[in-house]
mmCIF file of C-alpha atoms in Angstrom:
data_model
loop_
_atom_site.group_PDB
_atom_site.id
_atom_site.type_symbol
_atom_site.label_atom_id
_atom_site.label_comp_id
_atom_site.label_asym_id
_atom_site.label_seq_id
_atom_site.Cartn_x
_atom_site.Cartn_y
_atom_site.Cartn_z
ATOM 1 C CA MET A 1 127.507 62.979 104.280
ATOM 2 C CA ALA A 2 125.631 65.449 102.124
ATOM 3 C CA PRO A 3 122.346 64.223 100.696
ATOM 4 C CA MET A 4 122.435 62.927 97.119
ATOM 5 C CA LEU A 5 120.972 65.392 94.665
ATOM 6 C CA GLU A 6 118.411 64.291 92.125
ATOM 7 C CA PRO A 7 119.142 65.501 88.593
ATOM 8 C CA THR A 8 116.936 68.036 86.923
ATOM 9 C CA PRO A 9 114.050 66.240 85.158
ATOM 10 C CA ARG A 10 114.642 65.017 81.617
ATOM 11 C CA ALA A 11 111.661 63.327 80.070
ATOM 12 C CA THR A 12 109.560 63.121 76.967
ATOM 13 C CA VAL A 13 106.493 65.344 76.708
ATOM 14 C CA PRO A 14 103.966 63.531 74.501
ATOM 15 C CA GLY A 15 101.554 65.421 72.299
ATOM 16 C CA LEU A 16 99.396 64.854 69.274
ATOM 17 C CA THR A 17 102.340 66.258 67.304
ATOM 18 C CA ASN A 18 105.818 67.558 68.114
ATOM 19 C CA ALA A 19 106.681 65.011 70.829
ATOM 20 C CA GLN A 20 109.844 66.241 72.482
ATOM 21 C CA THR A 21 112.307 65.619 75.277
ATOM 22 C CA VAL A 22 112.837 68.586 77.586
ATOM 23 C CA GLN A 23 115.453 69.498 80.153
ATOM 24 C CA PHE A 24 116.028 72.691 82.117
ATOM 25 C CA ASP A 25 119.371 74.250 83.041
ATOM 26 C CA VAL A 26 120.058 76.863 85.717
ATOM 27 C CA LEU A 27 123.255 78.926 85.716
ATOM 28 C CA LYS A 28 124.623 81.584 88.029
ATOM 29 C CA ALA A 29 124.905 84.908 86.221
ATOM 30 C CA ASP A 30 125.441 88.602 86.795
ATOM 31 C CA ILE A 31 123.272 91.593 85.965
ATOM 32 C CA ASP A 32 124.701 91.653 82.409
ATOM 33 C CA ASN A 33 123.708 88.004 81.794
ATOM 34 C CA ALA A 34 127.333 86.862 81.902
ATOM 35 C CA GLN A 35 126.997 83.265 83.077
ATOM 36 C CA SER A 36 129.436 81.352 85.258
ATOM 37 C CA THR A 37 128.621 78.427 87.572
ATOM 38 C CA ASP A 38 126.284 75.701 86.339
ATOM 39 C CA LEU A 39 123.725 75.121 89.116
ATOM 40 C CA THR A 40 121.742 72.470 87.250
ATOM 41 C CA ALA A 41 122.928 69.619 89.470
ATOM 42 C CA SER A 42 121.500 71.477 92.490
ATOM 43 C CA PHE A 43 118.268 72.434 90.769
ATOM 44 C CA PHE A 44 115.132 70.368 91.199
ATOM 45 C CA GLY A 45 112.186 71.757 89.263
ATOM 46 C CA ALA A 46 109.672 68.951 89.295
ATOM 47 C CA SER A 47 107.976 69.925 92.553
ATOM 48 C CA THR A 48 107.267 73.654 92.494
ATOM 49 C CA GLY A 49 109.505 75.322 89.942
ATOM 50 C CA HIS A 50 107.865 77.518 87.322
ATOM 51 C CA ILE A 51 108.094 80.893 85.569
ATOM 52 C CA ASP A 52 104.999 83.073 85.344
ATOM 53 C CA PRO A 53 104.680 86.416 83.547
ATOM 54 C CA ASN A 54 101.740 88.570 84.666
ATOM 55 C CA PRO A 55 101.181 92.129 83.370
ATOM 56 C CA ASP A 56 99.064 93.039 86.410
ATOM 57 C CA ARG A 57 102.055 92.859 88.775
ATOM 58 C CA ALA A 58 104.551 95.644 89.341
ATOM 59 C CA ILE A 59 107.299 93.060 88.707
ATOM 60 C CA LYS A 60 106.004 91.372 85.578
ATOM 61 C CA THR A 61 107.901 88.058 85.524
ATOM 62 C CA GLN A 62 108.773 85.821 88.456
ATOM 63 C CA ALA A 63 110.572 82.498 88.697
ATOM 64 C CA HIS A 64 110.038 79.969 91.467
ATOM 65 C CA LEU A 65 113.249 77.966 91.761
ATOM 66 C CA ASP A 66 113.985 74.972 94.004
ATOM 67 C CA ILE A 67 117.736 75.010 94.707
ATOM 68 C CA ARG A 68 119.138 72.213 96.877
ATOM 69 C CA ASP A 69 122.178 74.194 98.060
ATOM 70 C CA PRO A 70 121.344 77.859 98.698
ATOM 71 C CA THR A 71 124.943 78.598 99.734
ATOM 72 C CA LEU A 72 125.721 78.638 96.020
ATOM 73 C CA LEU A 73 123.908 81.969 95.589
ATOM 74 C CA ASP A 74 124.474 85.348 97.234
ATOM 75 C CA PRO A 75 121.170 87.249 97.639
ATOM 76 C CA TYR A 76 121.018 90.673 95.960
ATOM 77 C CA ARG A 77 124.345 90.062 94.216
ATOM 78 C CA ASP A 78 123.760 86.983 92.100
ATOM 79 C CA TYR A 79 121.327 86.381 89.291
ATOM 80 C CA VAL A 80 120.200 83.121 87.733
ATOM 81 C CA ALA A 81 119.695 82.375 84.047
ATOM 82 C CA VAL A 82 117.224 79.599 83.227
ATOM 83 C CA TYR A 83 117.275 77.644 79.948
ATOM 84 C CA LEU A 84 114.919 75.208 78.255
ATOM 85 C CA ASN A 85 116.462 72.475 76.071
ATOM 86 C CA ARG A 86 114.226 70.625 73.619
ATOM 87 C CA GLU A 87 115.013 67.577 71.474
ATOM 88 C CA TYR A 88 112.360 66.531 68.940
ATOM 89 C CA ASP A 89 111.334 62.976 68.134
ATOM 90 C CA ASP A 90 110.971 63.801 64.437
ATOM 91 C CA GLY A 91 114.688 64.508 64.054
ATOM 92 C CA ARG A 92 114.561 68.300 63.847
ATOM 93 C CA ALA A 93 117.495 70.261 65.220
ATOM 94 C CA SER A 94 117.272 70.719 68.974
ATOM 95 C CA ASP A 95 116.436 74.099 70.551
ATOM 96 C CA ARG A 96 117.954 75.884 73.528
ATOM 97 C CA ASP A 97 116.088 78.976 74.727
ATOM 98 C CA GLN A 98 116.740 81.286 77.660
ATOM 99 C CA LEU A 99 113.659 81.711 79.832
ATOM 100 C CA GLY A 100 114.775 84.677 81.876
ATOM 101 C CA LEU A 101 117.404 86.381 83.999
ATOM 102 C CA PHE A 102 116.289 86.665 87.608
ATOM 103 C CA GLU A 103 117.487 88.534 90.668
ATOM 104 C CA VAL A 104 117.977 86.364 93.751
ATOM 105 C CA ARG A 105 116.638 87.423 97.160
ATOM 106 C CA VAL A 106 116.906 85.668 100.549
ATOM 107 C CA PRO A 107 114.792 82.499 100.364
ATOM 108 C CA PRO A 108 112.324 81.674 103.153
ATOM 109 C CA GLY A 109 112.567 78.646 105.418
ATOM 110 C CA THR A 110 115.185 77.074 107.671
ATOM 111 C CA ARG A 111 118.297 74.998 107.012
ATOM 112 C CA THR A 112 119.905 72.003 108.721
ATOM 113 C CA VAL A 113 123.277 70.335 108.238
ATOM 114 C CA GLU A 114 121.494 67.387 106.626
ATOM 115 C CA ARG A 115 119.251 69.267 104.226
ATOM 116 C CA ALA A 116 119.223 72.779 102.807
ATOM 117 C CA ASP A 117 116.467 73.138 100.221
ATOM 118 C CA ALA A 118 115.539 76.667 99.231
ATOM 119 C CA ILE A 119 112.606 77.703 97.084
ATOM 120 C CA TYR A 120 113.465 81.104 95.681
ATOM 121 C CA THR A 121 110.911 83.548 94.347
ATOM 122 C CA ALA A 122 113.222 85.289 91.913
ATOM 123 C CA ASN A 123 112.249 88.387 89.933
ATOM 124 C CA ASP A 124 113.161 89.908 86.595
ATOM 125 C CA LEU A 125 115.460 92.935 86.528
ATOM 126 C CA THR A 126 112.682 95.438 87.146
ATOM 127 C CA ALA A 127 112.975 94.243 90.769
ATOM 128 C CA THR A 128 116.529 95.606 90.799
ATOM 129 C CA LEU A 129 115.137 99.020 89.834
ATOM 130 C CA ALA A 130 112.480 98.733 92.543
ATOM 131 C CA ARG A 131 115.046 98.358 95.342
ATOM 132 C CA TYR A 132 116.806 101.618 94.458
ATOM 133 C CA ALA A 133 115.286 104.987 95.372
ATOM 134 C CA PHE A 134 116.380 108.591 95.042
ATOM 135 C CA THR A 135 117.849 109.959 98.271
ATOM 136 C CA ASP A 136 117.507 113.540 97.018
ATOM 137 C CA ALA A 137 115.204 115.199 94.527
ATOM 138 C CA TYR A 138 116.021 113.907 91.048
ATOM 139 C CA ASN A 139 115.559 116.496 88.332
ATOM 140 C CA ILE A 140 115.311 115.970 84.586
ATOM 141 C CA ALA A 141 115.986 119.128 82.582
ATOM 142 C CA ALA A 142 113.505 120.612 80.148
ATOM 143 C CA SER A 143 113.957 119.465 76.528
ATOM 144 C CA SER A 144 115.367 116.113 77.675
ATOM 145 C CA ASN A 145 114.537 113.085 75.562
ATOM 146 C CA TYR A 146 112.135 110.851 77.499
ATOM 147 C CA VAL A 147 113.738 107.524 76.569
ATOM 148 C CA THR A 148 117.228 108.873 77.272
ATOM 149 C CA ALA A 149 115.985 109.984 80.696
ATOM 150 C CA VAL A 150 114.816 106.405 81.333
ATOM 151 C CA THR A 151 118.085 104.805 80.237
ATOM 152 C CA ASP A 152 120.014 107.271 82.420
ATOM 153 C CA ILE A 153 118.079 105.963 85.439
ATOM 154 C CA LEU A 154 118.734 102.362 84.376
ATOM 155 C CA ALA A 155 122.455 103.148 84.341
ATOM 156 C CA LEU A 156 122.245 104.398 87.936
ATOM 157 C CA ALA A 157 121.162 100.860 88.921
ATOM 158 C CA GLY A 158 123.921 99.258 86.850
ATOM 159 C CA ILE A 159 121.571 98.110 84.076
ATOM 160 C CA THR A 160 123.035 98.581 80.609
ATOM 161 C CA ARG A 161 121.047 96.010 78.592
ATOM 162 C CA TYR A 162 117.646 97.099 77.322
ATOM 163 C CA LEU A 163 115.438 97.234 74.253
ATOM 164 C CA ILE A 164 113.413 100.447 74.437
ATOM 165 C CA GLU A 165 112.111 101.946 71.219
ATOM 166 C CA PRO A 166 113.648 105.397 70.646
ATOM 167 C CA THR A 167 111.486 108.515 70.631
ATOM 168 C CA THR A 168 111.859 112.131 69.573
ATOM 169 C CA ILE A 169 109.547 113.386 72.355
ATOM 170 C CA THR A 170 111.214 115.684 74.878
ATOM 171 C CA THR A 171 110.128 117.079 78.215
ATOM 172 C CA ALA A 172 108.285 120.405 78.029
ATOM 173 C CA ALA A 173 109.536 121.494 81.458
ATOM 174 C CA VAL A 174 111.706 120.250 84.301
ATOM 175 C CA ILE A 175 110.465 116.941 85.733
ATOM 176 C CA SER A 176 111.317 116.329 89.371
ATOM 177 C CA PHE A 177 110.992 113.116 91.365
ATOM 178 C CA PRO A 178 110.984 113.542 95.161
ATOM 179 C CA PRO A 179 113.240 111.609 97.532
ATOM 180 C CA GLY A 180 111.929 108.098 98.106
ATOM 181 C CA THR A 181 110.770 107.605 94.525
ATOM 182 C CA THR A 182 112.056 104.220 93.342
ATOM 183 C CA TYR A 183 113.904 104.003 90.066
ATOM 184 C CA LEU A 184 111.159 101.714 88.761
ATOM 185 C CA GLU A 185 108.442 104.235 89.652
ATOM 186 C CA ALA A 186 110.343 107.015 87.904
ATOM 187 C CA CYS A 187 110.912 104.954 84.753
ATOM 188 C CA SER A 188 107.262 103.904 84.682
ATOM 189 C CA ALA A 189 106.082 107.514 84.997
ATOM 190 C CA LEU A 190 108.364 108.676 82.182
ATOM 191 C CA LEU A 191 107.361 105.870 79.821
ATOM 192 C CA GLN A 192 103.644 106.182 80.482
ATOM 193 C CA ALA A 193 103.893 109.932 79.952
ATOM 194 C CA ILE A 194 104.658 109.288 76.260
ATOM 195 C CA GLY A 195 102.257 106.389 75.767
ATOM 196 C CA TYR A 196 104.739 103.536 76.255
ATOM 197 C CA TYR A 197 104.268 100.293 78.137
ATOM 198 C CA VAL A 198 105.891 100.196 81.584
ATOM 199 C CA LEU A 199 109.110 98.217 81.780
ATOM 200 C CA SER A 200 109.064 94.450 81.545
ATOM 201 C CA ALA A 201 111.814 91.944 80.799
ATOM 202 C CA LEU A 202 112.642 89.848 77.767
ATOM 203 C CA PRO A 203 113.776 86.235 78.243
ATOM 204 C CA ASP A 204 117.435 87.245 77.793
ATOM 205 C CA GLY A 205 117.095 89.675 80.700
ATOM 206 C CA ARG A 206 116.972 92.932 78.737
ATOM 207 C CA LEU A 207 114.439 95.471 79.982
ATOM 208 C CA PHE A 208 111.830 96.231 77.366
ATOM 209 C CA SER A 209 109.310 98.899 76.417
ATOM 210 C CA THR A 210 107.623 100.088 73.256
ATOM 211 C CA PRO A 211 104.747 102.427 72.384
ATOM 212 C CA THR A 212 101.408 100.881 73.226
ATOM 213 C CA ARG A 213 99.540 99.348 70.301
ATOM 214 C CA ALA A 214 95.912 98.514 69.655
ATOM 215 C CA LEU A 215 95.660 94.775 70.197
ATOM 216 C CA GLU A 216 93.971 94.059 66.892
ATOM 217 C CA TYR A 217 97.048 95.339 65.044
ATOM 218 C CA VAL A 218 99.535 93.116 66.893
ATOM 219 C CA GLN A 219 100.546 90.265 64.597
ATOM 220 C CA PRO A 220 100.107 86.849 66.274
ATOM 221 C CA TYR A 221 103.398 85.153 67.069
ATOM 222 C CA ARG A 222 101.887 81.704 66.397
ATOM 223 C CA THR A 223 98.706 79.898 65.380
ATOM 224 C CA ILE A 224 97.371 77.229 67.730
ATOM 225 C CA THR A 225 95.476 74.284 66.241
ATOM 226 C CA ASP A 226 93.825 71.189 67.709
ATOM 227 C CA ALA A 227 97.141 69.343 67.471
ATOM 228 C CA ASP A 228 98.807 71.822 69.854
ATOM 229 C CA LEU A 229 96.341 71.367 72.723
ATOM 230 C CA MET A 230 97.446 69.172 75.619
ATOM 231 C CA ALA A 231 94.217 69.495 77.635
ATOM 232 C CA PRO A 232 90.636 70.750 77.169
ATOM 233 C CA VAL A 233 90.205 74.500 76.680
ATOM 234 C CA HIS A 234 88.670 76.232 79.703
ATOM 235 C CA ILE A 235 86.450 79.256 79.056
ATOM 236 C CA GLN A 236 86.024 81.896 81.753
ATOM 237 C CA PRO A 237 83.662 84.802 81.129
ATOM 238 C CA LEU A 238 84.648 87.844 83.171
ATOM 239 C CA ASP A 239 82.644 90.878 84.230
ATOM 240 C CA THR A 240 84.719 92.864 86.702
ATOM 241 C CA THR A 241 87.146 94.317 84.156
ATOM 242 C CA VAL A 242 84.752 95.123 81.322
ATOM 243 C CA ALA A 243 84.285 98.785 80.365
ATOM 244 C CA ASN A 244 82.703 100.351 77.297
ATOM 245 C CA VAL A 245 83.268 104.031 78.155
ATOM 246 C CA ILE A 246 86.813 105.119 79.006
ATOM 247 C CA ILE A 247 87.556 108.608 80.301
ATOM 248 C CA VAL A 248 91.195 109.596 80.830
ATOM 249 C CA VAL A 249 91.898 112.876 82.633
ATOM 250 C CA LYS A 250 95.269 114.578 83.040
ATOM 251 C CA ASP A 251 95.288 117.272 85.686
ATOM 252 C CA ASN A 252 96.926 120.407 84.318
ATOM 253 C CA PRO A 253 97.941 122.885 87.067
ATOM 254 C CA THR A 254 98.516 125.664 84.539
ATOM 255 C CA GLY A 255 95.278 125.346 82.610
ATOM 256 C CA ALA A 256 92.270 123.234 81.742
ATOM 257 C CA PRO A 257 92.719 119.482 82.221
ATOM 258 C CA LEU A 258 93.460 117.322 79.193
ATOM 259 C CA THR A 259 90.836 114.655 78.588
ATOM 260 C CA ALA A 260 90.043 111.817 76.203
ATOM 261 C CA THR A 261 86.831 109.821 76.036
ATOM 262 C CA ARG A 262 86.445 106.589 74.129
ATOM 263 C CA LYS A 263 83.168 104.661 73.720
ATOM 264 C CA ASN A 264 82.354 101.226 72.416
ATOM 265 C CA THR A 265 78.949 101.668 70.790
ATOM 266 C CA ALA A 266 79.195 98.934 68.148
ATOM 267 C CA ALA A 267 76.035 96.833 68.027
ATOM 268 C CA ASP A 268 78.003 93.674 67.130
ATOM 269 C CA SER A 269 80.435 93.998 70.057
ATOM 270 C CA PRO A 270 79.454 91.852 73.078
ATOM 271 C CA THR A 271 80.735 94.498 75.490
ATOM 272 C CA SER A 272 79.295 97.617 73.834
ATOM 273 C CA THR A 273 76.930 100.133 75.384
ATOM 274 C CA VAL A 274 74.270 98.729 73.063
ATOM 275 C CA ASN A 275 74.501 95.247 74.575
ATOM 276 C CA LEU A 276 75.541 95.910 78.186
ATOM 277 C CA GLY A 277 74.417 99.441 78.867
ATOM 278 C CA THR A 278 77.031 101.950 79.976
ATOM 279 C CA VAL A 279 79.982 100.648 82.025
ATOM 280 C CA THR A 280 82.356 103.559 82.651
ATOM 281 C CA ARG A 281 85.982 103.543 83.780
ATOM 282 C CA VAL A 282 87.590 106.859 84.744
ATOM 283 C CA VAL A 283 91.373 107.104 84.958
ATOM 284 C CA SER A 284 93.022 110.235 86.404
ATOM 285 C CA ARG A 285 96.722 110.621 85.710
ATOM 286 C CA GLY A 286 99.030 113.529 86.383
ATOM 287 C CA ASP A 287 102.103 112.106 84.642
ATOM 288 C CA LEU A 288 100.969 112.121 81.001
ATOM 289 C CA ALA A 289 103.073 114.365 78.774
ATOM 290 C CA ASP A 290 100.481 115.818 76.408
ATOM 291 C CA GLN A 291 97.186 115.255 74.602
ATOM 292 C CA ASP A 292 98.719 112.565 72.398
ATOM 293 C CA ALA A 293 99.674 110.546 75.483
ATOM 294 C CA VAL A 294 96.173 111.015 76.946
ATOM 295 C CA ASP A 295 94.637 109.822 73.672
ATOM 296 C CA ALA A 296 96.996 106.825 73.463
ATOM 297 C CA LEU A 297 96.135 105.682 76.981
ATOM 298 C CA ALA A 298 92.393 105.980 76.309
ATOM 299 C CA ASP A 299 92.754 103.986 73.087
ATOM 300 C CA ARG A 300 94.716 101.224 74.828
ATOM 301 C CA LEU A 301 92.359 100.952 77.804
ATOM 302 C CA LEU A 302 89.301 100.666 75.566
ATOM 303 C CA ALA A 303 90.986 98.002 73.416
ATOM 304 C CA GLU A 304 92.002 96.001 76.481
ATOM 305 C CA SER A 305 88.630 96.406 78.171
ATOM 306 C CA ARG A 306 86.924 94.872 75.141
ATOM 307 C CA SER A 307 89.052 91.747 75.520
ATOM 308 C CA PHE A 308 88.138 90.943 79.109
ATOM 309 C CA TYR A 309 84.596 89.742 78.502
ATOM 310 C CA GLN A 310 85.921 86.299 77.540
ATOM 311 C CA THR A 311 89.001 84.570 78.902
ATOM 312 C CA ALA A 312 90.286 81.136 77.955
ATOM 313 C CA LYS A 313 93.001 78.918 79.390
ATOM 314 C CA LEU A 314 95.094 76.762 77.064
ATOM 315 C CA THR A 315 97.571 73.992 77.851
ATOM 316 C CA ILE A 316 100.207 73.501 75.151
ATOM 317 C CA LEU A 317 103.657 71.975 74.738
ATOM 318 C CA PRO A 318 106.470 73.965 76.412
ATOM 319 C CA ASP A 319 106.721 77.294 74.586
ATOM 320 C CA PRO A 320 109.334 79.842 75.712
ATOM 321 C CA ARG A 321 107.860 82.527 73.446
ATOM 322 C CA VAL A 322 104.938 83.067 75.832
ATOM 323 C CA LEU A 323 107.413 84.914 78.069
ATOM 324 C CA ILE A 324 107.783 87.794 75.566
ATOM 325 C CA PRO A 325 105.446 90.664 76.618
ATOM 326 C CA HIS A 326 102.497 92.150 74.709
ATOM 327 C CA GLN A 327 101.836 89.341 72.251
ATOM 328 C CA THR A 328 98.815 87.841 70.522
ATOM 329 C CA ILE A 329 98.030 84.368 69.201
ATOM 330 C CA GLU A 330 95.640 83.066 66.568
ATOM 331 C CA LEU A 331 93.308 80.152 67.340
ATOM 332 C CA ASP A 332 92.427 77.859 64.424
ATOM 333 C CA LEU A 333 90.402 75.075 66.032
ATOM 334 C CA THR A 334 87.765 72.686 64.719
ATOM 335 C CA GLY A 335 84.460 71.185 65.841
ATOM 336 C CA LYS A 336 82.807 72.790 68.846
ATOM 337 C CA LEU A 337 85.939 74.853 69.454
ATOM 338 C CA GLU A 338 85.497 76.749 66.184
ATOM 339 C CA ILE A 339 83.589 79.441 68.072
ATOM 340 C CA LEU A 340 86.904 80.411 69.693
ATOM 341 C CA ASN A 341 88.761 80.976 66.447
ATOM 342 C CA GLY A 342 90.339 84.381 65.960
ATOM 343 C CA LEU A 343 92.861 86.687 67.598
ATOM 344 C CA TRP A 344 93.554 86.502 71.356
ATOM 345 C CA TRP A 345 95.768 88.524 73.688
ATOM 346 C CA CYS A 346 98.338 86.541 75.713
ATOM 347 C CA ARG A 347 98.127 87.965 79.217
ATOM 348 C CA VAL A 348 99.222 85.454 81.836
ATOM 349 C CA ALA A 349 101.286 82.295 81.468
ATOM 350 C CA LYS A 350 102.834 79.567 83.589
ATOM 351 C CA LEU A 351 105.797 77.631 82.290
ATOM 352 C CA PRO A 352 106.586 74.783 84.698
ATOM 353 C CA LEU A 353 110.266 73.928 85.048
ATOM 354 C CA SER A 354 109.471 70.262 84.644
ATOM 355 C CA THR A 355 108.004 67.991 82.007
ATOM 356 C CA ARG A 356 104.556 69.535 82.267
ATOM 357 C CA ALA A 357 103.136 71.696 79.504
ATOM 358 C CA THR A 358 102.800 75.476 79.321
ATOM 359 C CA GLU A 359 99.595 77.120 80.511
ATOM 360 C CA ILE A 360 98.389 80.351 78.874
ATOM 361 C CA GLU A 361 95.556 82.654 79.895
ATOM 362 C CA ILE A 362 94.277 84.575 76.877
ATOM 363 C CA ASN A 363 91.652 87.254 76.241
ATOM 364 C CA ARG A 364 89.402 87.623 73.204
ATOM 365 C CA ILE A 365 90.216 90.612 70.979
ATOM 366 C CA SER A 366 87.666 92.665 69.075
ATOM 367 C CA ASP A 367 88.089 95.494 66.585
ATOM 368 C CA THR A 368 88.223 98.793 68.492
ATOM 369 C CA ILE A 369 86.379 100.590 65.702
ATOM 370 C CA LYS A 370 83.845 98.088 64.394
ATOM 371 C CA GLY A 371 83.476 96.076 67.584
ATOM 372 C CA THR A 372 83.612 92.800 65.690
ATOM 373 C CA LEU A 373 85.547 89.759 66.863
ATOM 374 C CA ILE A 374 88.847 89.235 65.080
#
């Protein structure tokens, strides 16, 4: 007899406000997010299941899924869509939010006839791009639109759903990718050449990119107050990623290299040359399109480097919006925590697929011109 399957957890998450009952659903889907079989009865998230976006990884968002019957999924062919359902104690209308669309690979471990647990490390759709590579040289004609060139490569991998901001920038000459270049590497090179973020995924599975923005100009998607905190705030000063002089160099085989230098010299900035001395970061890139792209990268790296001097970890009620890339939040705390108030960059998150709360790692943002905290 097959083992009895425990249902996916359904329990109340208490908080100072907004007490809610949460439940997670898992459904089999395809690359277009068309959903079919409900796998929730075979899903058990309380032990290890979670979703964690991290901009430092090549594949930005991963899901760790505990599926009790791995025969239900075909690796490399099937995808899984994960949903969060929330019912509120105060009578508000319930919410149902998709948390991602993930490609399934072969899970590790062994199986027996009595038990067949599988803990999948599933990846967003950029992983699909990463497993395709050009078998011959892939050429993009001169005067081609950069974003169109990216979406053409997405189509080669069967990906038709994306949200990439259009551009009018076109290639100045033929761009050629050698055999062995993955589709993800090619898309990343094209997007970074025009000052865009590399591809990441939205919670509905669409691949996403937009021009990079100075962090201080990104509107916060929410304000966090004392009532939202589920645990003490942890502060982590960092040193290894701080820089106050950024030099970006684009090698130019037909002429002088293109360069951009940015310095943080503001006396009221904790990471400035005035307060730390000079800490230089040099970035050499051959794939930037022009001087504007060089300037944009230098601006972004200086803005991000300012934020790394102070990192905080927050624990809040389940919040699916932390899975949307390149966001900021506003802290509005009281008492001793008032010193943390201001604008912070959401970098890393962990959303457990259980009744536990969401964990966010955030970085302090300062004005890239004045150096002041925001």
